[in-house]
Each structure stands twice: as C-alpha cells, then as structure tokens.
Amino acid sequence: MIKFVKESRKDSDAIENLLDIAFSPSRIHLSSYSLREDVPKLESLCFTAKNEFGDILGVVRQWPILIGHAPDNASLLTGPVAVHPIVQGEGLGSSLLNLSLSRAKDEGWKRAILIGDFQYYRHFGFKQQAGKSITFPPPTDTRRVLFLEIESGSFKRLNGKVHKYL
Ligand SMILES: CC(C)(COP(=O)(O)OP(=O)(O)OC[C@H]1O[C@@H](n2cnc3c(N)ncnc32)[C@H](O)[C@@H]1OP(=O)(O)O)[C@@H](O)C(=O)NCCC(=O)NCCS
C-alpha cells in the first residue's frame, strides 16, 4: 500500500539516495540546482510516496524562482520528480505531481517551470515555450524547459532570465 505524505526532515537522506538512483549523483551540476542553492524549498508542496515499511519510493519537491523583473513574478520551479525504478510506471509520479500542483493552485501560485521530458509532462498541462522570451540558466536544453499556466495567461508579459528567489 502506497501512502502520499508531506516530506519531513528525517526523509532527507532517503530522498537524496532516491534522487541519486533516478538521476545519478551528477544531477547537482544541472542548471536547475543552481536556482535551488541556498533557497529553502516550499515545504507545503513537497511530498513523498512511502510503502508500508516507510521506504520512500517517490518524491516531488518545488522551489520558488523569479522570472525577469516584473512585479508579481514569483513562480514555481517544479521538481525534482523521481520514482524508484522498481515502481516506475505504476502511477506514483503522476499522483505526486497532481498532489503538489493542486496544492500549489490552492495556495495561489500562478505558474510553474519544469525541466523535463515534454512527452511525459504534457499530461499535466506543461507546454514548450513558443517564443524565447524567458531564458533558463545555462547549460539547459531549451526543448526541455516546460511551462505550466496554473492560472490561465499567467506567463503573458513575463520575460527575461529565470533567477533565484532570494
Ligand atoms: C519520470 C517519472 C517521474 C515518472 O514517474 P512514474 O511513476 O514512473 O510515471 P507514471 O506511472 O505516473 O506514468 C507512467 C506513464 O508515463 C510514461 N513515462 C514515464 N517516463 C516518461 C518519459 N520520460 N517520457 C515520456 N513518457 C514517460 C510511461 O511510459 C507511462 O505511460 P503509459 O501510462 O502510457 O504506460 C519516473 O519514471 C522517474 O523518476 N524517472 C527517472 C527520473 C526522471 O526522468 N524524472 C523526470 C525529469 S524531472
């Protein structure tokens, strides 16, 4: 039986292990990590999937970011999303993401950016950017930069570099 529960402090080491398995330890060199460094994650949007023994088999986390310099531009950096290989394809990733994104909507977040496979994340409403008005820190494959309008039209008039929420 899988339970979806808020991440707690004591989950940290198990989550780091899971992320190493899902993405490899070199994940820390990805550009998204530079936006997370020294920025606290959004605890209320971080969830784990645990089995009956308390093992962590999946995780979703979210961080705040800023886009350009317009007022009211605080946005979500969704991810990492990871599921242990032994239970991939069983709906854990979808459940975690839906839970975190619906909580984000309840909290009033208007938009999210995620770096990932469009073929998977399009199922949750993420889109590839038509123009090039919002730029993610390098090195990033621009085809993997995905945008979710939690509130319709919320990326309009936003442009510039994505930077840390400090
Ligand atoms: C991507 C990931 C989070 C999905 O979680 P999951 O629990 O395995 O996925 P779900 O069970 O919710 O969804 C399964 C469906 O998504 C598809 N899918 C999974 N990963 C996919 C990908 N990278 N691209 C396209 N489709 C994908 C599966 O084929 C399956 O499709 P089906 O229902 O038509 O058979 C998980 O596989 C994972 O941790 N992968 C390694 C890390 C990673 O690549 N993370 C994403 C980048 S941020």
mmCIF file of C-alpha atoms and ligand atoms in Angstrom:
data_model
loop_
_atom_site.group_PDB
_atom_site.id
_atom_site.type_symbol
_atom_site.label_atom_id
_atom_site.label_comp_id
_atom_site.label_asym_id
_atom_site.label_seq_id
_atom_site.Cartn_x
_atom_site.Cartn_y
_atom_site.Cartn_z
ATOM 1 C CA MET A 1 0.000 0.000 0.000
ATOM 2 C CA ILE A 2 1.471 3.352 -1.034
ATOM 3 C CA LYS A 3 0.803 6.487 1.024
ATOM 4 C CA PHE A 4 1.378 10.020 -0.252
ATOM 5 C CA VAL A 5 2.573 12.172 2.620
ATOM 6 C CA LYS A 6 4.293 15.503 3.192
ATOM 7 C CA GLU A 7 8.073 15.298 3.206
ATOM 8 C CA SER A 8 9.545 15.509 6.695
ATOM 9 C CA ARG A 9 13.029 16.465 7.882
ATOM 10 C CA LYS A 10 14.003 12.871 8.624
ATOM 11 C CA ASP A 11 13.304 11.907 4.981
ATOM 12 C CA SER A 12 16.269 13.932 3.655
ATOM 13 C CA ASP A 13 18.893 11.176 3.372
ATOM 14 C CA ALA A 14 16.485 8.669 1.802
ATOM 15 C CA ILE A 15 15.385 11.302 -0.714
ATOM 16 C CA GLU A 16 18.990 12.126 -1.661
ATOM 17 C CA ASN A 17 19.577 8.391 -2.261
ATOM 18 C CA LEU A 18 16.464 8.132 -4.395
ATOM 19 C CA LEU A 19 17.470 11.171 -6.465
ATOM 20 C CA ASP A 20 20.955 9.686 -6.985
ATOM 21 C CA ILE A 21 19.338 6.493 -8.286
ATOM 22 C CA ALA A 22 16.812 8.268 -10.514
ATOM 23 C CA PHE A 23 19.116 10.977 -11.934
ATOM 24 C CA SER A 24 22.694 9.951 -10.955
ATOM 25 C CA PRO A 25 24.852 11.850 -8.450
ATOM 26 C CA SER A 26 25.975 14.285 -11.182
ATOM 27 C CA ARG A 27 22.470 15.778 -11.088
ATOM 28 C CA ILE A 28 23.850 18.508 -8.814
ATOM 29 C CA HIS A 29 25.570 20.065 -11.849
ATOM 30 C CA LEU A 30 22.242 20.620 -13.623
ATOM 31 C CA SER A 31 21.258 24.256 -14.084
ATOM 32 C CA SER A 32 18.088 23.819 -12.029
ATOM 33 C CA TYR A 33 20.264 23.070 -8.989
ATOM 34 C CA SER A 34 21.886 26.491 -9.227
ATOM 35 C CA LEU A 35 18.431 28.019 -8.723
ATOM 36 C CA ARG A 36 17.856 25.888 -5.628
ATOM 37 C CA GLU A 37 21.166 26.511 -3.905
ATOM 38 C CA ASP A 38 20.676 28.336 -0.573
ATOM 39 C CA VAL A 39 16.950 28.754 -1.270
ATOM 40 C CA PRO A 40 14.574 26.876 1.052
ATOM 41 C CA LYS A 41 12.203 24.549 -0.752
ATOM 42 C CA LEU A 42 8.457 25.101 -0.440
ATOM 43 C CA GLU A 43 7.760 22.615 2.345
ATOM 44 C CA SER A 44 3.994 22.640 1.840
ATOM 45 C CA LEU A 45 4.425 21.446 -1.781
ATOM 46 C CA CYS A 46 6.945 18.649 -1.122
ATOM 47 C CA PHE A 47 5.548 15.126 -0.941
ATOM 48 C CA THR A 48 6.812 11.572 -0.761
ATOM 49 C CA ALA A 49 5.337 8.210 -1.719
ATOM 50 C CA LYS A 50 6.006 5.661 1.041
ATOM 51 C CA ASN A 51 5.325 1.933 1.196
ATOM 52 C CA GLU A 52 4.008 0.118 4.274
ATOM 53 C CA PHE A 53 7.570 -0.138 5.679
ATOM 54 C CA GLY A 54 8.111 3.610 5.395
ATOM 55 C CA ASP A 55 10.529 3.296 2.452
ATOM 56 C CA ILE A 56 10.492 6.333 0.177
ATOM 57 C CA LEU A 57 9.709 5.239 -3.389
ATOM 58 C CA GLY A 58 8.866 8.607 -4.895
ATOM 59 C CA VAL A 59 9.300 12.309 -4.299
ATOM 60 C CA VAL A 60 8.214 15.663 -5.644
ATOM 61 C CA ARG A 61 9.676 18.946 -4.487
ATOM 62 C CA GLN A 62 9.142 22.562 -5.534
ATOM 63 C CA TRP A 63 11.170 25.714 -5.146
ATOM 64 C CA PRO A 64 10.307 29.365 -5.695
ATOM 65 C CA ILE A 65 12.000 31.228 -8.567
ATOM 66 C CA LEU A 66 11.756 34.670 -10.129
ATOM 67 C CA ILE A 67 11.246 35.400 -13.826
ATOM 68 C CA GLY A 68 12.648 38.670 -15.134
ATOM 69 C CA HIS A 69 11.987 41.781 -13.085
ATOM 70 C CA ALA A 70 8.254 42.362 -13.436
ATOM 71 C CA PRO A 71 6.354 42.725 -10.161
ATOM 72 C CA ASP A 72 4.378 39.673 -9.069
ATOM 73 C CA ASN A 73 6.701 37.315 -10.931
ATOM 74 C CA ALA A 74 7.274 34.726 -8.204
ATOM 75 C CA SER A 75 6.877 31.335 -9.830
ATOM 76 C CA LEU A 76 7.435 27.672 -9.118
ATOM 77 C CA LEU A 77 10.352 25.539 -10.193
ATOM 78 C CA THR A 78 8.677 22.144 -10.149
ATOM 79 C CA GLY A 79 10.906 19.197 -9.420
ATOM 80 C CA PRO A 80 12.784 17.131 -8.949
ATOM 81 C CA VAL A 81 10.143 14.478 -9.522
ATOM 82 C CA ALA A 82 11.542 10.981 -9.086
ATOM 83 C CA VAL A 83 10.226 7.472 -8.671
ATOM 84 C CA HIS A 84 12.334 4.441 -7.755
ATOM 85 C CA PRO A 85 12.945 2.222 -10.833
ATOM 86 C CA ILE A 86 11.258 -0.785 -9.210
ATOM 87 C CA VAL A 87 7.900 1.018 -9.142
ATOM 88 C CA GLN A 88 8.104 3.292 -12.191
ATOM 89 C CA GLY A 89 5.069 3.218 -14.460
ATOM 90 C CA GLU A 90 2.660 2.487 -11.612
ATOM 91 C CA GLY A 91 1.229 5.985 -11.318
ATOM 92 C CA LEU A 92 3.336 7.257 -8.394
ATOM 93 C CA GLY A 93 4.909 10.083 -10.382
ATOM 94 C CA SER A 94 1.503 11.239 -11.645
ATOM 95 C CA SER A 95 -0.062 11.101 -8.172
ATOM 96 C CA LEU A 96 2.804 13.041 -6.588
ATOM 97 C CA LEU A 97 2.784 15.711 -9.275
ATOM 98 C CA ASN A 98 -1.005 16.120 -9.249
ATOM 99 C CA LEU A 99 -0.995 16.400 -5.462
ATOM 100 C CA SER A 100 1.756 19.025 -5.397
ATOM 101 C CA LEU A 101 0.341 21.066 -8.279
ATOM 102 C CA SER A 102 -3.193 21.083 -6.908
ATOM 103 C CA ARG A 103 -1.840 22.223 -3.524
ATOM 104 C CA ALA A 104 0.119 24.942 -5.347
ATOM 105 C CA LYS A 105 -3.072 26.122 -7.038
ATOM 106 C CA ASP A 106 -4.861 26.212 -3.674
ATOM 107 C CA GLU A 107 -2.004 28.343 -2.311
ATOM 108 C CA GLY A 108 -2.417 30.832 -5.152
ATOM 109 C CA TRP A 109 0.669 30.051 -7.242
ATOM 110 C CA LYS A 110 0.046 31.166 -10.820
ATOM 111 C CA ARG A 111 2.679 29.416 -12.902
ATOM 112 C CA ALA A 112 5.402 26.775 -12.880
ATOM 113 C CA ILE A 113 8.514 25.907 -14.853
ATOM 114 C CA LEU A 114 9.971 22.401 -15.021
ATOM 115 C CA ILE A 115 12.948 20.906 -16.837
ATOM 116 C CA GLY A 116 11.962 17.521 -18.211
ATOM 117 C CA ASP A 117 10.535 15.351 -20.956
ATOM 118 C CA PHE A 118 7.667 17.098 -22.717
ATOM 119 C CA GLN A 119 6.161 13.724 -23.675
ATOM 120 C CA TYR A 120 5.593 12.945 -20.007
ATOM 121 C CA TYR A 121 4.830 16.361 -18.532
ATOM 122 C CA ARG A 122 2.366 17.418 -21.259
ATOM 123 C CA HIS A 123 -0.121 15.146 -19.472
ATOM 124 C CA PHE A 124 -0.120 17.622 -16.587
ATOM 125 C CA GLY A 125 -0.582 20.691 -18.804
ATOM 126 C CA PHE A 126 3.086 21.675 -19.233
ATOM 127 C CA LYS A 127 3.879 23.249 -22.610
ATOM 128 C CA GLN A 128 7.000 24.066 -24.559
ATOM 129 C CA GLN A 129 7.614 27.751 -24.988
ATOM 130 C CA ALA A 130 6.630 29.126 -28.384
ATOM 131 C CA GLY A 131 8.943 32.144 -28.200
ATOM 132 C CA LYS A 132 12.225 32.621 -26.435
ATOM 133 C CA SER A 133 11.221 35.394 -24.072
ATOM 134 C CA ILE A 134 12.007 33.502 -20.855
ATOM 135 C CA THR A 135 15.523 32.120 -20.536
ATOM 136 C CA PHE A 136 16.724 29.478 -18.119
ATOM 137 C CA PRO A 137 20.319 29.500 -16.806
ATOM 138 C CA PRO A 138 22.776 27.561 -18.983
ATOM 139 C CA PRO A 139 23.525 24.809 -19.646
ATOM 140 C CA THR A 140 19.921 23.879 -20.434
ATOM 141 C CA ASP A 141 18.359 22.148 -23.421
ATOM 142 C CA THR A 142 15.649 24.690 -24.266
ATOM 143 C CA ARG A 143 13.341 21.927 -25.555
ATOM 144 C CA ARG A 144 13.205 20.549 -22.014
ATOM 145 C CA VAL A 145 12.131 23.840 -20.427
ATOM 146 C CA LEU A 146 8.402 23.416 -19.846
ATOM 147 C CA PHE A 147 5.783 25.920 -18.704
ATOM 148 C CA LEU A 148 2.548 25.410 -16.795
ATOM 149 C CA GLU A 149 -0.103 28.095 -16.553
ATOM 150 C CA ILE A 150 -1.727 27.283 -13.227
ATOM 151 C CA GLU A 151 -3.718 30.448 -13.810
ATOM 152 C CA SER A 152 -4.642 30.963 -17.438
ATOM 153 C CA GLY A 153 -2.482 33.542 -19.249
ATOM 154 C CA SER A 154 -0.108 33.929 -16.305
ATOM 155 C CA PHE A 155 3.070 33.922 -18.445
ATOM 156 C CA LYS A 156 1.865 36.856 -20.529
ATOM 157 C CA ARG A 157 4.060 39.933 -20.162
ATOM 158 C CA LEU A 158 6.729 37.918 -18.317
ATOM 159 C CA ASN A 159 10.124 37.799 -19.931
ATOM 160 C CA GLY A 160 13.806 37.762 -19.115
ATOM 161 C CA LYS A 161 16.045 35.474 -17.153
ATOM 162 C CA VAL A 162 14.909 32.969 -14.594
ATOM 163 C CA HIS A 163 16.770 33.656 -11.372
ATOM 164 C CA LYS A 164 16.963 32.683 -7.754
ATOM 165 C CA TYR A 165 14.287 33.655 -5.266
ATOM 166 C CA LEU A 166 16.353 35.470 -2.683
HETATM 167 C C1 LIG B 1 9.524 10.322 -14.975
HETATM 168 C C2 LIG B 1 8.999 9.676 -13.691
HETATM 169 C C3 LIG B 1 8.980 10.693 -12.569
HETATM 170 C C4 LIG B 1 7.547 9.215 -13.958
HETATM 171 O O1 LIG B 1 7.016 8.628 -12.802
HETATM 172 P P1 LIG B 1 6.244 7.226 -12.927
HETATM 173 O O2 LIG B 1 5.605 6.945 -11.624
HETATM 174 O O3 LIG B 1 7.195 6.214 -13.453
HETATM 175 O O4 LIG B 1 5.175 7.559 -14.064
HETATM 176 P P2 LIG B 1 3.609 7.305 -14.038
HETATM 177 O O5 LIG B 1 3.354 5.901 -13.599
HETATM 178 O O6 LIG B 1 2.925 8.390 -13.332
HETATM 179 O O7 LIG B 1 3.301 7.447 -15.585
HETATM 180 C C5 LIG B 1 3.654 6.386 -16.391
HETATM 181 C C6 LIG B 1 3.476 6.768 -17.834
HETATM 182 O O8 LIG B 1 4.403 7.814 -18.157
HETATM 183 C C7 LIG B 1 5.260 7.361 -19.196
HETATM 184 N N1 LIG B 1 6.586 7.926 -18.968
HETATM 185 C C8 LIG B 1 7.386 7.757 -17.908
HETATM 186 N N2 LIG B 1 8.528 8.460 -18.087
HETATM 187 C C9 LIG B 1 8.410 9.078 -19.274
HETATM 188 C C10 LIG B 1 9.255 9.942 -20.013
HETATM 189 N N3 LIG B 1 10.453 10.321 -19.543
HETATM 190 N N4 LIG B 1 8.806 10.402 -21.212
HETATM 191 C C11 LIG B 1 7.595 10.032 -21.687
HETATM 192 N N5 LIG B 1 6.753 9.211 -21.027
HETATM 193 C C12 LIG B 1 7.173 8.745 -19.838
HETATM 194 C C13 LIG B 1 5.268 5.851 -19.071
HETATM 195 O O9 LIG B 1 5.633 5.245 -20.294
HETATM 196 C C14 LIG B 1 3.821 5.591 -18.718
HETATM 197 O O10 LIG B 1 2.979 5.688 -19.875
HETATM 198 P P3 LIG B 1 1.672 4.754 -20.019
HETATM 199 O O11 LIG B 1 0.788 5.094 -18.860
HETATM 200 O O12 LIG B 1 1.118 5.173 -21.340
HETATM 201 O O13 LIG B 1 2.183 3.364 -19.967
HETATM 202 C C15 LIG B 1 9.824 8.437 -13.265
HETATM 203 O O14 LIG B 1 9.761 7.482 -14.279
HETATM 204 C C16 LIG B 1 11.274 8.759 -12.945
HETATM 205 O O15 LIG B 1 11.616 9.013 -11.804
HETATM 206 N N6 LIG B 1 12.160 8.708 -13.928
HETATM 207 C C17 LIG B 1 13.587 8.979 -13.707
HETATM 208 C C18 LIG B 1 13.819 10.417 -13.385
HETATM 209 C C19 LIG B 1 13.246 11.329 -14.454
HETATM 210 O O16 LIG B 1 13.468 11.129 -15.636
HETATM 211 N N7 LIG B 1 12.492 12.366 -13.988
HETATM 212 C C20 LIG B 1 11.846 13.311 -14.880
HETATM 213 C C21 LIG B 1 12.664 14.510 -15.177
HETATM 214 S S1 LIG B 1 12.370 15.814 -13.991
#
